């Protein structure tokens, strides 16, 4: 038998080397060599020839556009982030901090699905007793809930070939390893190769797979990031484990809207869907407080009311700009715009901005509310608590409209808000006598309105 060979490939330039080196001999990059799997030559050759023989070009017009069948996961908010249910043959990566609820969510989902189709939950982290005890505590249907404790991918594929489940959970991909590589489970190469094999299996057989991936504290390395391009859907848990609410965001979705949010509450009975999450990210102060502004964001396909809070306090020689749930550089840019175009200087102030509820806002509609929150805190003057704000701010001090303005305003009105400050092109044509909408074109106009 041929000796198993190991090869190393440079992450940057793709050069192969038979030895590991600190520096790539080709592109001179440091610490970029990673172990890769090499297909054994006879099998590799046969596969190559077989592949070449079967390839067939198809006309786009001949391809059937029937929607892939979807099944409900029993959790409406999970269906929503998946784009309307679980697609047969899709591979979904569910990432998040340890302890945020990934295993809980998937055991609930798979227990529900097991009543309708053949499922398998493969755990590499917890023992079968632990998984079963959790299912019991959550009072999930267990009679068809099939479990397997295994971490070797070759063994898993053998079992799958026999069992032929339609839906499969791998918890977690970081614990899986394949014999073709010598590196330890959890190493980038192992995570990537194990996932690649499972993805190939899913595509070949039409099995739906959920892969659990821990986000490591050090960031992207060896975390789920390296798998994002391989899978169909990438879901991440957001929010801090201390908060009762859990938000799942679709970061990538070949079968649905990206940035779609699903909202859950962690209870003693596991994760429960939050039916109307629009107003849970508000702290509802009895009296108006300075530094708080309600904005209407639309992440994915649904508008949500979210509270932005700012604290502006005298800083030292190196004033701080700290954000939670927003991009920090964007805050620095917005403060510069406010200085230049509205004459309000905060360069000697520390500015902290937080989005209530641990949700992360990625859209620019948060620009205007964030600046108004900072200004309100700076002047210690509260804004009316029946006001909502949204709008993007440009470097020239202009306020730009955001998509779906009317839908956002309707949502605010539904929750009892009476006033809005938005870009003038977001002001609806039809007037609502109970809801006053002020349209502005420049940041300075917003300051006049709230004075
Ligand atoms: P878990 O699903 O094990 O997290 P992950 O797989 O992402 O690491 O979640 C565990 C946390 O959830 C743990 O801190 C306890 C909490 N939890 C509840 O509050 N209620 C429950 O019903 C369950 C099962 C867990
Ligand atoms: Mg877990």
CSV table of C-alpha atoms and ligand atoms in Angstrom, one decimal:
chain,number,residue,atom,x,y,z
A,1,UNK,CA,0.0,0.0,0.0
A,2,UNK,CA,1.3,3.5,-0.8
A,3,UNK,CA,2.4,5.5,2.2
A,4,UNK,CA,-0.1,8.3,3.0
A,5,UNK,CA,1.5,11.5,2.0
A,6,UNK,CA,1.0,14.9,3.5
A,7,UNK,CA,1.2,18.1,1.6
A,8,UNK,CA,1.2,21.7,2.6
A,9,UNK,CA,-0.4,24.5,0.7
A,10,UNK,CA,0.1,28.3,1.0
A,11,UNK,CA,-3.1,30.1,1.9
A,12,UNK,CA,-2.0,33.2,0.0
A,13,UNK,CA,-0.6,31.9,-3.3
A,14,UNK,CA,-1.7,28.2,-3.3
A,15,UNK,CA,1.9,26.9,-3.8
A,16,UNK,CA,2.4,23.3,-2.7
A,17,UNK,CA,5.2,22.1,-0.6
A,18,UNK,CA,6.0,18.7,0.8
A,19,UNK,CA,7.4,20.1,4.1
A,20,UNK,CA,6.0,22.5,6.5
A,21,UNK,CA,7.8,25.8,6.6
A,22,UNK,CA,7.3,29.0,8.5
A,23,UNK,CA,7.6,31.0,5.3
A,24,UNK,CA,6.2,30.2,1.8
A,25,UNK,CA,9.0,29.6,-0.6
A,26,UNK,CA,7.0,31.1,-3.5
A,27,UNK,CA,5.3,34.2,-2.2
A,28,UNK,CA,7.4,34.7,1.0
A,29,UNK,CA,4.3,35.1,3.2
A,30,UNK,CA,4.8,34.0,6.8
A,31,UNK,CA,2.7,31.3,8.6
A,32,UNK,CA,0.5,30.6,5.6
A,33,UNK,CA,1.3,26.9,5.0
A,34,UNK,CA,-1.6,24.6,5.9
A,35,UNK,CA,-1.9,20.8,5.6
A,36,UNK,CA,-4.1,19.7,2.7
A,37,UNK,CA,-5.5,16.4,1.7
A,38,UNK,CA,-4.2,14.8,-1.5
A,39,UNK,CA,-6.4,12.3,-3.4
A,40,UNK,CA,-4.6,9.0,-3.8
A,41,UNK,CA,-3.6,8.8,-7.4
A,42,UNK,CA,-5.6,5.7,-8.8
A,43,UNK,CA,-8.9,6.8,-7.3
A,44,UNK,CA,-8.2,10.4,-8.2
A,45,UNK,CA,-7.5,9.5,-11.8
A,46,UNK,CA,-10.7,7.3,-12.0
A,47,UNK,CA,-12.7,10.1,-10.5
A,48,UNK,CA,-11.3,12.6,-12.9
A,49,UNK,CA,-12.0,10.4,-16.0
A,50,UNK,CA,-15.5,9.6,-14.8
A,51,UNK,CA,-16.2,13.2,-14.2
A,52,UNK,CA,-14.9,14.2,-17.7
A,53,UNK,CA,-17.1,11.5,-19.3
A,54,UNK,CA,-20.4,12.7,-17.7
A,55,UNK,CA,-20.1,16.4,-18.0
A,56,UNK,CA,-23.0,17.8,-20.1
A,57,UNK,CA,-23.8,21.4,-21.1
A,58,UNK,CA,-27.4,22.4,-20.5
A,59,UNK,CA,-29.3,25.4,-21.9
A,60,UNK,CA,-30.5,27.8,-19.2
A,61,UNK,CA,-34.0,27.7,-20.8
A,62,UNK,CA,-34.2,23.9,-20.4
A,63,UNK,CA,-33.6,24.0,-16.6
A,64,UNK,CA,-36.7,23.4,-14.6
A,65,UNK,CA,-37.3,26.3,-12.2
A,66,UNK,CA,-39.5,24.4,-9.8
A,67,UNK,CA,-38.8,25.6,-6.3
A,68,UNK,CA,-36.8,23.2,-4.1
A,69,UNK,CA,-39.2,21.5,-1.7
A,70,UNK,CA,-39.1,23.1,1.8
A,71,UNK,CA,-40.1,21.6,5.1
A,72,UNK,CA,-40.9,23.5,8.3
A,73,UNK,CA,-38.5,23.1,11.2
A,74,UNK,CA,-41.2,23.6,13.8
A,75,UNK,CA,-39.8,26.9,14.7
A,76,UNK,CA,-41.3,29.7,12.6
A,77,UNK,CA,-38.4,32.1,13.2
A,78,UNK,CA,-35.8,29.5,12.1
A,79,UNK,CA,-38.0,28.9,9.0
A,80,UNK,CA,-37.8,32.6,8.3
A,81,UNK,CA,-34.0,32.9,8.4
A,82,UNK,CA,-33.7,29.8,6.2
A,83,UNK,CA,-35.9,31.7,3.7
A,84,UNK,CA,-39.2,29.9,4.3
A,85,UNK,CA,-38.3,26.5,5.6
A,86,UNK,CA,-35.5,23.9,5.2
A,87,UNK,CA,-34.5,23.2,1.6
A,88,UNK,CA,-33.9,19.5,0.8
A,89,UNK,CA,-30.2,18.9,0.1
A,90,UNK,CA,-29.1,22.2,1.6
A,91,UNK,CA,-26.1,22.7,3.9
A,92,UNK,CA,-26.6,25.2,6.7
A,93,UNK,CA,-23.8,26.4,9.0
A,94,UNK,CA,-25.0,27.6,12.4
A,95,UNK,CA,-22.3,29.6,14.1
A,96,UNK,CA,-22.2,31.3,17.5
A,97,UNK,CA,-20.4,31.7,20.8
A,98,UNK,CA,-20.2,28.6,23.0
A,99,UNK,CA,-23.3,28.4,25.3
A,100,UNK,CA,-25.5,30.6,23.2
A,101,UNK,CA,-28.0,27.8,22.3
A,102,UNK,CA,-26.8,26.1,19.0
A,103,UNK,CA,-27.3,22.6,20.3
A,104,UNK,CA,-30.5,23.5,22.0
A,105,UNK,CA,-32.0,24.9,18.8
A,106,UNK,CA,-30.9,22.0,16.6
A,107,UNK,CA,-32.1,19.3,19.0
A,108,UNK,CA,-35.5,21.0,19.1
A,109,UNK,CA,-35.6,21.3,15.3
A,110,UNK,CA,-34.4,17.7,14.7
A,111,UNK,CA,-36.9,16.3,17.3
A,112,UNK,CA,-39.7,18.0,15.5
A,113,UNK,CA,-38.5,16.9,12.0
A,114,UNK,CA,-38.0,13.3,13.2
A,115,UNK,CA,-41.8,13.0,13.4
A,116,UNK,CA,-42.1,13.5,9.7
A,117,UNK,CA,-38.9,12.2,8.1
A,118,UNK,CA,-35.7,10.2,8.9
A,119,UNK,CA,-33.2,12.3,10.9
A,120,UNK,CA,-29.9,11.8,12.6
A,121,UNK,CA,-28.2,13.9,15.3
A,122,UNK,CA,-24.5,13.3,15.4
A,123,UNK,CA,-22.8,14.7,18.5
A,124,UNK,CA,-19.0,15.0,18.9
A,125,UNK,CA,-19.2,17.2,22.0
A,126,UNK,CA,-21.8,15.8,24.3
A,127,UNK,CA,-22.5,12.2,25.3
A,128,UNK,CA,-25.6,10.5,24.1
A,129,UNK,CA,-26.9,10.7,27.7
A,130,UNK,CA,-26.4,14.5,27.7
A,131,UNK,CA,-28.3,15.0,24.5
A,132,UNK,CA,-31.1,12.6,25.5
A,133,UNK,CA,-31.4,14.2,29.0
A,134,UNK,CA,-31.7,17.6,27.3
A,135,UNK,CA,-34.4,16.4,24.9
A,136,UNK,CA,-36.2,14.9,27.9
A,137,UNK,CA,-36.0,18.1,29.9
A,138,UNK,CA,-37.4,20.0,26.9
A,139,UNK,CA,-40.2,17.5,26.6
A,140,UNK,CA,-39.4,16.9,23.0
A,141,UNK,CA,-40.8,13.9,21.1
A,142,UNK,CA,-38.0,11.3,21.4
A,143,UNK,CA,-39.3,8.1,19.9
A,144,UNK,CA,-37.9,8.8,16.4
A,145,UNK,CA,-35.0,10.9,17.6
A,146,UNK,CA,-31.9,9.0,16.5
A,147,UNK,CA,-28.5,9.9,17.9
A,148,UNK,CA,-25.0,9.0,17.2
A,149,UNK,CA,-21.8,9.9,19.0
A,150,UNK,CA,-19.0,9.9,16.5
A,151,UNK,CA,-16.2,12.2,15.3
A,152,UNK,CA,-14.5,10.4,12.4
A,153,UNK,CA,-15.9,11.5,9.1
A,154,UNK,CA,-15.2,8.2,7.3
A,155,UNK,CA,-17.2,6.4,9.9
A,156,UNK,CA,-20.0,8.9,9.7
A,157,UNK,CA,-20.3,8.6,6.0
A,158,UNK,CA,-20.5,4.8,6.4
A,159,UNK,CA,-23.3,5.2,8.8
A,160,UNK,CA,-25.1,7.7,6.6
A,161,UNK,CA,-24.8,5.3,3.6
A,162,UNK,CA,-26.6,2.6,5.7
A,163,UNK,CA,-29.1,4.8,7.5
A,164,UNK,CA,-29.9,7.3,4.7
A,165,UNK,CA,-31.3,10.1,6.9
A,166,UNK,CA,-33.0,13.1,5.2
A,167,UNK,CA,-31.9,15.6,7.8
A,168,UNK,CA,-28.6,15.5,9.6
A,169,UNK,CA,-27.0,17.6,12.4
A,170,UNK,CA,-23.3,17.6,13.0
A,171,UNK,CA,-22.5,19.1,16.4
A,172,UNK,CA,-19.9,20.4,16.0
A,173,UNK,CA,-17.8,20.6,12.9
A,174,UNK,CA,-14.7,21.5,15.0
A,175,UNK,CA,-14.8,18.1,16.7
A,176,UNK,CA,-14.8,16.2,13.4
A,177,UNK,CA,-11.7,14.8,11.8
A,178,UNK,CA,-10.8,12.8,8.7
A,179,UNK,CA,-8.1,10.1,8.4
A,180,UNK,CA,-6.7,11.8,5.3
A,181,UNK,CA,-5.0,14.5,7.4
A,182,UNK,CA,-2.6,14.2,10.2
A,183,UNK,CA,-3.5,17.4,12.0
A,184,UNK,CA,-5.6,17.5,15.1
A,185,UNK,CA,-9.4,17.9,15.1
A,186,UNK,CA,-10.2,21.6,15.1
A,187,UNK,CA,-7.3,22.6,13.0
A,188,UNK,CA,-8.3,24.7,10.0
A,189,UNK,CA,-7.4,22.0,7.5
A,190,UNK,CA,-9.4,19.3,9.4
A,191,UNK,CA,-12.4,21.5,9.8
A,192,UNK,CA,-12.4,22.4,6.1
A,193,UNK,CA,-11.8,18.9,4.8
A,194,UNK,CA,-14.3,17.3,7.1
A,195,UNK,CA,-16.9,19.9,6.0
A,196,UNK,CA,-16.1,19.4,2.4
A,197,UNK,CA,-16.7,15.7,2.6
A,198,UNK,CA,-20.0,16.2,4.3
A,199,UNK,CA,-21.1,18.9,1.8
A,200,UNK,CA,-20.2,16.5,-1.0
A,201,UNK,CA,-22.3,13.8,0.6
A,202,UNK,CA,-25.2,16.2,1.0
A,203,UNK,CA,-25.2,17.3,-2.6
A,204,UNK,CA,-24.8,13.8,-3.9
A,205,UNK,CA,-27.7,12.4,-1.9
A,206,UNK,CA,-30.0,15.3,-1.3
A,207,UNK,CA,-29.6,15.2,2.5
A,208,UNK,CA,-30.1,18.4,4.4
A,209,UNK,CA,-27.2,19.0,6.8
A,210,UNK,CA,-26.9,21.5,9.7
A,211,UNK,CA,-23.2,22.0,10.7
A,212,UNK,CA,-22.6,23.6,14.1
A,213,UNK,CA,-19.6,25.8,14.3
A,214,UNK,CA,-18.2,27.6,17.3
A,215,UNK,CA,-16.9,31.1,16.8
A,216,UNK,CA,-13.6,31.1,18.5
A,217,UNK,CA,-12.6,34.1,20.7
A,218,UNK,CA,-9.5,34.7,18.6
A,219,UNK,CA,-11.7,35.5,15.7
A,220,UNK,CA,-12.0,33.9,12.3
A,221,UNK,CA,-9.1,31.3,12.5
A,222,UNK,CA,-10.3,27.7,12.6
A,223,UNK,CA,-13.8,29.1,13.1
A,224,UNK,CA,-16.8,28.8,10.9
A,225,UNK,CA,-15.6,31.6,8.7
A,226,UNK,CA,-13.4,29.2,6.7
A,227,UNK,CA,-16.5,27.2,5.7
A,228,UNK,CA,-18.8,30.0,4.6
A,229,UNK,CA,-18.0,29.6,0.9
A,230,UNK,CA,-18.8,25.9,1.0
A,231,UNK,CA,-22.3,25.9,2.4
A,232,UNK,CA,-25.6,27.2,1.1
A,233,UNK,CA,-26.7,29.1,4.2
A,234,UNK,CA,-24.7,30.7,7.0
A,235,UNK,CA,-26.6,31.5,10.2
A,236,UNK,CA,-25.0,33.3,13.2
A,237,UNK,CA,-26.3,33.7,16.7
A,238,UNK,CA,-26.0,37.3,17.8
A,239,UNK,CA,-26.6,38.9,21.2
A,240,UNK,CA,-24.9,38.1,24.5
A,241,UNK,CA,-25.6,34.9,26.4
A,242,UNK,CA,-26.6,37.1,29.4
A,243,UNK,CA,-29.6,38.4,27.6
A,244,UNK,CA,-32.8,36.4,27.4
A,245,UNK,CA,-33.3,37.1,23.7
A,246,UNK,CA,-31.3,35.4,21.0
A,247,UNK,CA,-31.1,36.7,17.5
A,248,UNK,CA,-30.1,34.5,14.5
A,249,UNK,CA,-29.0,36.3,11.4
A,250,UNK,CA,-28.7,34.8,7.9
A,251,UNK,CA,-25.3,36.1,6.8
A,252,UNK,CA,-25.4,34.2,3.6
A,253,UNK,CA,-28.4,32.4,2.0
A,254,UNK,CA,-28.7,30.8,-1.4
A,255,UNK,CA,-32.4,30.2,-0.7
A,256,UNK,CA,-33.5,33.4,0.9
A,257,UNK,CA,-32.9,37.0,2.0
A,258,UNK,CA,-29.6,37.8,3.5
A,259,UNK,CA,-29.5,39.7,6.9
A,260,UNK,CA,-32.9,38.2,7.8
A,261,UNK,CA,-33.3,38.0,11.5
A,262,UNK,CA,-35.0,35.4,13.6
A,263,UNK,CA,-35.7,36.2,17.2
A,264,UNK,CA,-36.0,33.6,20.0
A,265,UNK,CA,-36.2,33.8,23.8
A,266,UNK,CA,-34.2,31.3,25.9
A,267,UNK,CA,-36.5,29.8,28.5
A,268,UNK,CA,-36.5,26.8,30.8
A,269,UNK,CA,-38.3,25.0,27.9
A,270,UNK,CA,-35.5,25.8,25.5
A,271,UNK,CA,-35.6,28.4,22.7
A,272,UNK,CA,-39.1,29.7,22.0
A,273,UNK,CA,-39.9,31.9,19.0
A,274,UNK,CA,-40.8,35.5,19.6
A,275,UNK,CA,-43.9,36.0,17.5
A,276,UNK,CA,-43.8,39.8,17.3
A,277,UNK,CA,-40.2,40.9,17.9
A,278,UNK,CA,-40.7,44.4,16.5
A,279,UNK,CA,-40.7,46.1,19.8
A,280,UNK,CA,-38.6,43.9,22.2
A,281,UNK,CA,-35.4,45.9,21.7
A,282,UNK,CA,-36.8,49.0,23.4
A,283,UNK,CA,-36.2,49.7,27.1
A,284,UNK,CA,-39.4,51.8,27.4
A,285,UNK,CA,-38.3,54.4,29.8
A,286,UNK,CA,-41.2,55.8,31.8
A,287,UNK,CA,-39.8,59.4,31.3
A,288,UNK,CA,-37.8,60.5,28.3
A,289,UNK,CA,-34.1,60.1,29.0
A,290,UNK,CA,-31.2,61.8,27.2
A,291,UNK,CA,-29.1,59.8,24.9
A,292,UNK,CA,-31.9,57.4,23.8
A,293,UNK,CA,-33.3,57.4,20.3
A,294,UNK,CA,-35.7,54.8,18.7
A,295,UNK,CA,-34.9,53.9,15.2
A,296,UNK,CA,-36.6,51.7,12.7
A,297,UNK,CA,-34.2,49.2,11.1
A,298,UNK,CA,-35.1,46.8,8.4
A,299,UNK,CA,-32.6,43.9,8.5
A,300,UNK,CA,-33.7,41.3,6.0
A,301,UNK,CA,-37.4,41.6,5.1
A,302,UNK,CA,-39.0,42.8,8.3
A,303,UNK,CA,-38.9,46.3,10.0
A,304,UNK,CA,-38.0,46.4,13.7
A,305,UNK,CA,-38.0,49.1,16.3
A,306,UNK,CA,-34.6,49.3,18.0
A,307,UNK,CA,-33.3,51.6,20.6
A,308,UNK,CA,-29.9,53.3,20.2
A,309,UNK,CA,-28.3,54.6,23.4
A,310,UNK,CA,-25.4,57.0,23.5
A,311,UNK,CA,-23.3,58.3,26.4
A,312,UNK,CA,-21.1,61.3,25.8
A,313,UNK,CA,-18.7,62.1,28.6
A,314,UNK,CA,-15.7,64.3,29.0
A,315,UNK,CA,-12.7,62.3,27.8
A,316,UNK,CA,-8.9,62.5,28.2
A,317,UNK,CA,-6.3,63.3,25.6
A,318,UNK,CA,-7.3,60.1,23.7
A,319,UNK,CA,-11.1,60.3,23.5
A,320,UNK,CA,-12.8,56.9,23.1
A,321,UNK,CA,-15.3,55.8,20.5
A,322,UNK,CA,-16.9,52.6,21.7
A,323,UNK,CA,-19.8,50.9,20.0
A,324,UNK,CA,-21.7,47.8,20.8
A,325,UNK,CA,-23.9,46.5,17.9
A,326,UNK,CA,-22.6,49.0,15.4
A,327,UNK,CA,-19.5,49.6,13.4
A,328,UNK,CA,-17.0,51.7,15.3
A,329,UNK,CA,-15.4,53.4,12.3
A,330,UNK,CA,-18.8,54.5,11.1
A,331,UNK,CA,-19.3,56.3,14.5
A,332,UNK,CA,-16.0,58.1,14.1
A,333,UNK,CA,-17.0,59.1,10.6
A,334,UNK,CA,-20.5,60.3,11.7
A,335,UNK,CA,-18.9,62.4,14.5
A,336,UNK,CA,-16.6,64.0,12.0
A,337,UNK,CA,-19.6,64.9,9.8
A,338,UNK,CA,-21.4,66.4,12.7
A,339,UNK,CA,-18.4,68.5,13.5
A,340,UNK,CA,-17.8,69.7,10.0
A,341,UNK,CA,-21.5,70.3,8.9
A,342,UNK,CA,-23.3,71.1,12.1
A,343,UNK,CA,-20.5,72.7,14.1
A,344,UNK,CA,-20.8,70.4,17.1
A,345,UNK,CA,-17.4,69.2,18.3
A,346,UNK,CA,-16.9,66.1,20.4
A,347,UNK,CA,-13.2,65.6,19.9
A,348,UNK,CA,-12.6,66.0,23.6
A,349,UNK,CA,-15.4,63.7,24.6
A,350,UNK,CA,-15.7,59.9,25.0
A,351,UNK,CA,-18.6,58.6,23.0
A,352,UNK,CA,-20.2,55.2,23.8
A,353,UNK,CA,-23.0,53.9,21.6
A,354,UNK,CA,-25.0,50.7,22.4
A,355,UNK,CA,-27.9,49.0,20.6
A,356,UNK,CA,-30.3,47.7,23.2
A,357,UNK,CA,-30.9,44.0,23.3
A,358,UNK,CA,-27.6,42.8,21.8
A,359,UNK,CA,-28.8,43.0,18.3
A,360,UNK,CA,-26.3,44.2,15.7
A,361,UNK,CA,-27.3,46.8,13.1
A,362,UNK,CA,-25.5,46.6,9.8
A,363,UNK,CA,-27.5,49.1,7.8
A,364,UNK,CA,-26.8,52.8,7.3
A,365,UNK,CA,-30.3,53.8,8.3
A,366,UNK,CA,-28.9,53.9,11.9
A,367,UNK,CA,-26.6,56.9,11.0
A,368,UNK,CA,-29.1,59.7,11.9
A,369,UNK,CA,-30.5,58.1,15.0
A,370,UNK,CA,-27.0,57.4,16.3
A,371,UNK,CA,-25.9,61.0,15.8
A,372,UNK,CA,-29.1,62.3,17.4
A,373,UNK,CA,-28.6,60.0,20.4
A,374,UNK,CA,-25.0,61.2,20.8
A,375,UNK,CA,-26.2,64.8,20.6
A,376,UNK,CA,-29.0,64.3,23.1
A,377,UNK,CA,-26.5,62.9,25.6
A,378,UNK,CA,-24.0,65.6,24.9
A,379,UNK,CA,-26.5,68.3,25.6
A,380,UNK,CA,-28.2,66.2,28.3
A,381,UNK,CA,-31.6,67.0,26.6
A,382,UNK,CA,-33.9,64.1,26.0
A,383,UNK,CA,-35.8,63.6,22.8
A,384,UNK,CA,-39.6,63.1,22.9
A,385,UNK,CA,-40.3,59.4,23.5
A,386,UNK,CA,-42.9,59.2,20.8
A,387,UNK,CA,-40.3,59.9,18.1
A,388,UNK,CA,-38.6,57.5,15.7
A,389,UNK,CA,-35.7,58.4,13.5
A,390,UNK,CA,-33.9,56.7,10.5
A,391,UNK,CA,-31.7,57.9,7.7
A,392,UNK,CA,-28.3,57.6,6.2
A,393,UNK,CA,-25.8,60.4,6.5
A,394,UNK,CA,-23.3,61.3,3.8
A,395,UNK,CA,-19.9,62.9,4.1
A,396,UNK,CA,-21.3,66.1,2.7
A,397,UNK,CA,-23.7,66.4,5.6
A,398,UNK,CA,-26.7,65.3,3.5
A,399,UNK,CA,-29.4,63.0,4.8
A,400,UNK,CA,-30.2,60.2,2.3
A,401,UNK,CA,-33.3,58.1,2.1
A,402,UNK,CA,-33.3,54.4,3.0
A,403,UNK,CA,-35.2,51.6,1.3
A,404,UNK,CA,-38.8,50.7,2.4
A,405,UNK,CA,-39.4,54.0,4.3
A,406,UNK,CA,-43.1,53.7,4.2
A,407,UNK,CA,-43.1,50.2,5.7
A,408,UNK,CA,-40.9,51.4,8.5
A,409,UNK,CA,-43.2,54.3,9.3
A,410,UNK,CA,-46.2,52.1,9.3
A,411,UNK,CA,-44.5,49.8,11.8
A,412,UNK,CA,-43.6,52.8,14.1
A,413,UNK,CA,-47.2,54.0,13.9
A,414,UNK,CA,-48.5,50.5,14.8
A,415,UNK,CA,-46.5,50.7,18.0
A,416,UNK,CA,-47.9,54.0,19.1
A,417,UNK,CA,-45.2,56.4,17.9
A,418,UNK,CA,-46.5,59.8,16.8
A,419,UNK,CA,-43.5,61.5,15.1
A,420,UNK,CA,-40.7,60.7,12.8
A,421,UNK,CA,-37.6,62.5,11.5
A,422,UNK,CA,-36.5,60.9,8.1
A,423,UNK,CA,-34.9,62.0,4.8
A,424,UNK,CA,-37.4,64.1,2.8
A,425,UNK,CA,-37.5,61.5,0.1
A,426,UNK,CA,-38.8,59.0,2.6
A,427,UNK,CA,-41.8,61.2,3.6
A,428,UNK,CA,-44.9,59.3,2.3
A,429,UNK,CA,-47.2,61.1,-0.2
A,430,UNK,CA,-50.3,60.4,1.8
A,431,UNK,CA,-50.5,62.2,5.1
A,432,UNK,CA,-51.5,60.5,8.4
A,433,UNK,CA,-53.1,63.0,10.8
A,434,UNK,CA,-52.0,61.0,13.8
A,435,UNK,CA,-48.4,60.7,12.7
A,436,UNK,CA,-46.2,63.6,11.9
A,437,UNK,CA,-43.3,63.0,9.6
A,438,UNK,CA,-40.6,65.6,9.2
A,439,UNK,CA,-38.5,65.2,6.1
A,440,UNK,CA,-35.0,66.7,6.1
A,441,UNK,CA,-32.2,67.0,3.5
A,442,UNK,CA,-29.3,68.1,5.7
A,443,UNK,CA,-28.0,67.1,9.1
A,444,UNK,CA,-28.3,70.7,10.3
A,445,UNK,CA,-32.0,70.6,9.7
A,446,UNK,CA,-32.4,67.7,12.1
A,447,UNK,CA,-30.7,69.8,14.8
A,448,UNK,CA,-33.2,72.6,14.3
A,449,UNK,CA,-36.0,70.2,14.6
A,450,UNK,CA,-35.0,68.8,18.0
A,451,UNK,CA,-33.9,72.0,19.5
B,1,LIG,P1,-26.3,25.1,24.3
B,1,LIG,O1,-27.4,24.8,23.3
B,1,LIG,O2,-25.7,24.0,24.9
B,1,LIG,O3,-25.2,26.0,23.6
B,1,LIG,P2,-24.1,25.8,22.4
B,1,LIG,O4,-24.5,24.5,21.8
B,1,LIG,O5,-24.3,26.9,21.5
B,1,LIG,O6,-22.8,25.8,23.1
B,1,LIG,O7,-26.9,26.1,25.3
B,1,LIG,C1,-26.7,26.1,26.6
B,1,LIG,C2,-27.2,27.3,27.3
B,1,LIG,O8,-28.6,27.4,27.2
B,1,LIG,C3,-26.9,27.0,28.7
B,1,LIG,O9,-26.2,28.1,29.2
B,1,LIG,C4,-28.2,26.8,29.4
B,1,LIG,C5,-29.2,27.4,28.5
B,1,LIG,N1,-30.4,26.7,28.4
B,1,LIG,C6,-31.6,27.3,28.9
B,1,LIG,O10,-31.6,28.4,29.5
B,1,LIG,N2,-32.8,26.6,28.8
B,1,LIG,C7,-32.8,25.4,28.3
B,1,LIG,O11,-34.0,24.8,28.2
B,1,LIG,C8,-31.6,24.8,27.7
B,1,LIG,C9,-31.7,23.4,27.1
B,1,LIG,C10,-30.5,25.5,27.8
B,2,LIG,MG1,-23.4,22.7,21.9
